[in-house]
PDB file of C-alpha atoms in Angstrom:
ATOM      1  CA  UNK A 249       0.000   0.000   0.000  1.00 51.00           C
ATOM      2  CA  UNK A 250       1.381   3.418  -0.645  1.00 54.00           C
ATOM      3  CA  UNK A 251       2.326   6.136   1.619  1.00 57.00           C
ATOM      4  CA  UNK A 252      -0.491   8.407   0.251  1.00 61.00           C
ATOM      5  CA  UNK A 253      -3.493   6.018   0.327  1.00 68.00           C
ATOM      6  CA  UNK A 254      -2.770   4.921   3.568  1.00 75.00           C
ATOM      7  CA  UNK A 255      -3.211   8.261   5.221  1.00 76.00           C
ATOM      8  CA  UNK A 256      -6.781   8.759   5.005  1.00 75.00           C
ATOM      9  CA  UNK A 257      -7.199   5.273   6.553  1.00 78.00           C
ATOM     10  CA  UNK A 258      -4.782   6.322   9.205  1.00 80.00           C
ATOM     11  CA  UNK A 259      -6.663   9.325   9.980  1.00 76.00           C
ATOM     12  CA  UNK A 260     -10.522   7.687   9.565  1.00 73.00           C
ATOM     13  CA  UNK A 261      -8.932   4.957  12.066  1.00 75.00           C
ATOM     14  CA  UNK A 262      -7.262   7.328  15.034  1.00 71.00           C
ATOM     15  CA  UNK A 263     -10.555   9.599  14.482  1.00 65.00           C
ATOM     16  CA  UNK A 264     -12.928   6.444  14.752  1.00 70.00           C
ATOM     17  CA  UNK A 265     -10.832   5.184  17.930  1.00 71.00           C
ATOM     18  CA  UNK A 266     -11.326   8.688  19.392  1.00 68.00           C
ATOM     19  CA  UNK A 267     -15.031   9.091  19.493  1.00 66.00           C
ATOM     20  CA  UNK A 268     -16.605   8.029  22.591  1.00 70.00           C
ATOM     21  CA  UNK A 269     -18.858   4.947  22.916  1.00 66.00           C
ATOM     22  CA  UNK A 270     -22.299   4.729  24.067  1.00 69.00           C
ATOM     23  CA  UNK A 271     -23.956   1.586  25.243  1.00 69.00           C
ATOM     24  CA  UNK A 272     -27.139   1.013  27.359  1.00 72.00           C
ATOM     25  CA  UNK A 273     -26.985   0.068  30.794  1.00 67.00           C
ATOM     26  CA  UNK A 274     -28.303  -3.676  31.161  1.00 69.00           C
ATOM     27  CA  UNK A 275     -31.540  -3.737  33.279  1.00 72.00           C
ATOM     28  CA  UNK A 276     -29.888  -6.356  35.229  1.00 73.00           C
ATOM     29  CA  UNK A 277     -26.443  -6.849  37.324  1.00 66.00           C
ATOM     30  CA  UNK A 278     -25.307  -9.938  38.169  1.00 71.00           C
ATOM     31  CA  UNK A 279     -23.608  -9.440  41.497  1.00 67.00           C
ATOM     32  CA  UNK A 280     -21.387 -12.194  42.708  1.00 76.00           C
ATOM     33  CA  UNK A 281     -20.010 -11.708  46.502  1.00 83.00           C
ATOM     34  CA  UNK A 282     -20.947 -11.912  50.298  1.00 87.00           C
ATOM     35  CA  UNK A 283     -23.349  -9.969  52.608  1.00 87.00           C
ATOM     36  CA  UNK A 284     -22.130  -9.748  55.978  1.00 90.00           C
ATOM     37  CA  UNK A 285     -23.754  -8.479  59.083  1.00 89.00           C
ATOM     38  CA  UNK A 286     -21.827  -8.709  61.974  1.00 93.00           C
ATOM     39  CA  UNK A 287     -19.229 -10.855  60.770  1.00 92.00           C
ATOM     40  CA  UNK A 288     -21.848 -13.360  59.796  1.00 94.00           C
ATOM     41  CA  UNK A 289     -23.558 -14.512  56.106  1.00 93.00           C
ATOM     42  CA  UNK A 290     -26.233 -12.837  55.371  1.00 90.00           C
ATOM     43  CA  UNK A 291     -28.576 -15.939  54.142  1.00 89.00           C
ATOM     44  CA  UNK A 292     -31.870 -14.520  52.937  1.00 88.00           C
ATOM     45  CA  UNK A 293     -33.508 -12.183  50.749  1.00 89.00           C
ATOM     46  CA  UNK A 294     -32.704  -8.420  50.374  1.00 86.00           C
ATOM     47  CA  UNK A 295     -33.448  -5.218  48.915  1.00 88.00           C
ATOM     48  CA  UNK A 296     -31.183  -3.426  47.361  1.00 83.00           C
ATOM     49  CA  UNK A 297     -29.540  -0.202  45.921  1.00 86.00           C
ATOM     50  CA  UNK A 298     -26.766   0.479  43.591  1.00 84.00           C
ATOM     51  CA  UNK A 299     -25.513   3.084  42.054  1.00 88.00           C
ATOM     52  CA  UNK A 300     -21.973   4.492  39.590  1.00 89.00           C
ATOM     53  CA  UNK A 301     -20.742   7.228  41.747  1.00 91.00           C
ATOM     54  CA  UNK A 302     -17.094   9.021  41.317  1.00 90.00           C
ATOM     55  CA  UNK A 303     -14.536   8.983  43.587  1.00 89.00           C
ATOM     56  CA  UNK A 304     -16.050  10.891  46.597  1.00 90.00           C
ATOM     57  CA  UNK A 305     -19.383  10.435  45.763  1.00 85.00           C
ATOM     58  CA  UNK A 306     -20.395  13.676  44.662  1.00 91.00           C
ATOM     59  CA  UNK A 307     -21.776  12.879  41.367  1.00 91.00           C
ATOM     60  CA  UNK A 308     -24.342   9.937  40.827  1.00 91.00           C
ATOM     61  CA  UNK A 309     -23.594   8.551  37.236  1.00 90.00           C
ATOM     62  CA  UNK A 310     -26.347   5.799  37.058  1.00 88.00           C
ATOM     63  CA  UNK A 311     -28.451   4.486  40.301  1.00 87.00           C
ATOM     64  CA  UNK A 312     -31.219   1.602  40.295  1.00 83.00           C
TER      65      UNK A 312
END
């Protein structure tokens, strides 16, 4: 390939890896862990809440 037609690939490529992406948030997380409470399992159902918050918490990104 020569120097001249690769450049506009080049270019479509680094501008194409630039943009930002956008994707849906699925309706549902699969959480994988352990509930304590006192030290001890939590074995039974429970409500929850989540939510993407930054570092300190200031700004809520996504909550369910």
């Amino acid at each position: 390939m020569k120097p001249a037609t690769s450049l506009p690939l080049i270019v479509f490529a680094a501008l194409f890896a630039l943009a930002p992406a956008h994707a849906q948030v699925p309706s549902i997380l699969n959480y994988q862990g352990r509930i304590t409470i006192g030290g001890t399992n939590f074995d039974g159902t429970g409500q929850f809440k989540f939510a993407f918050v930054n570092g300190d918490g200031s700004v809520v990104y996504w909550r369910n």
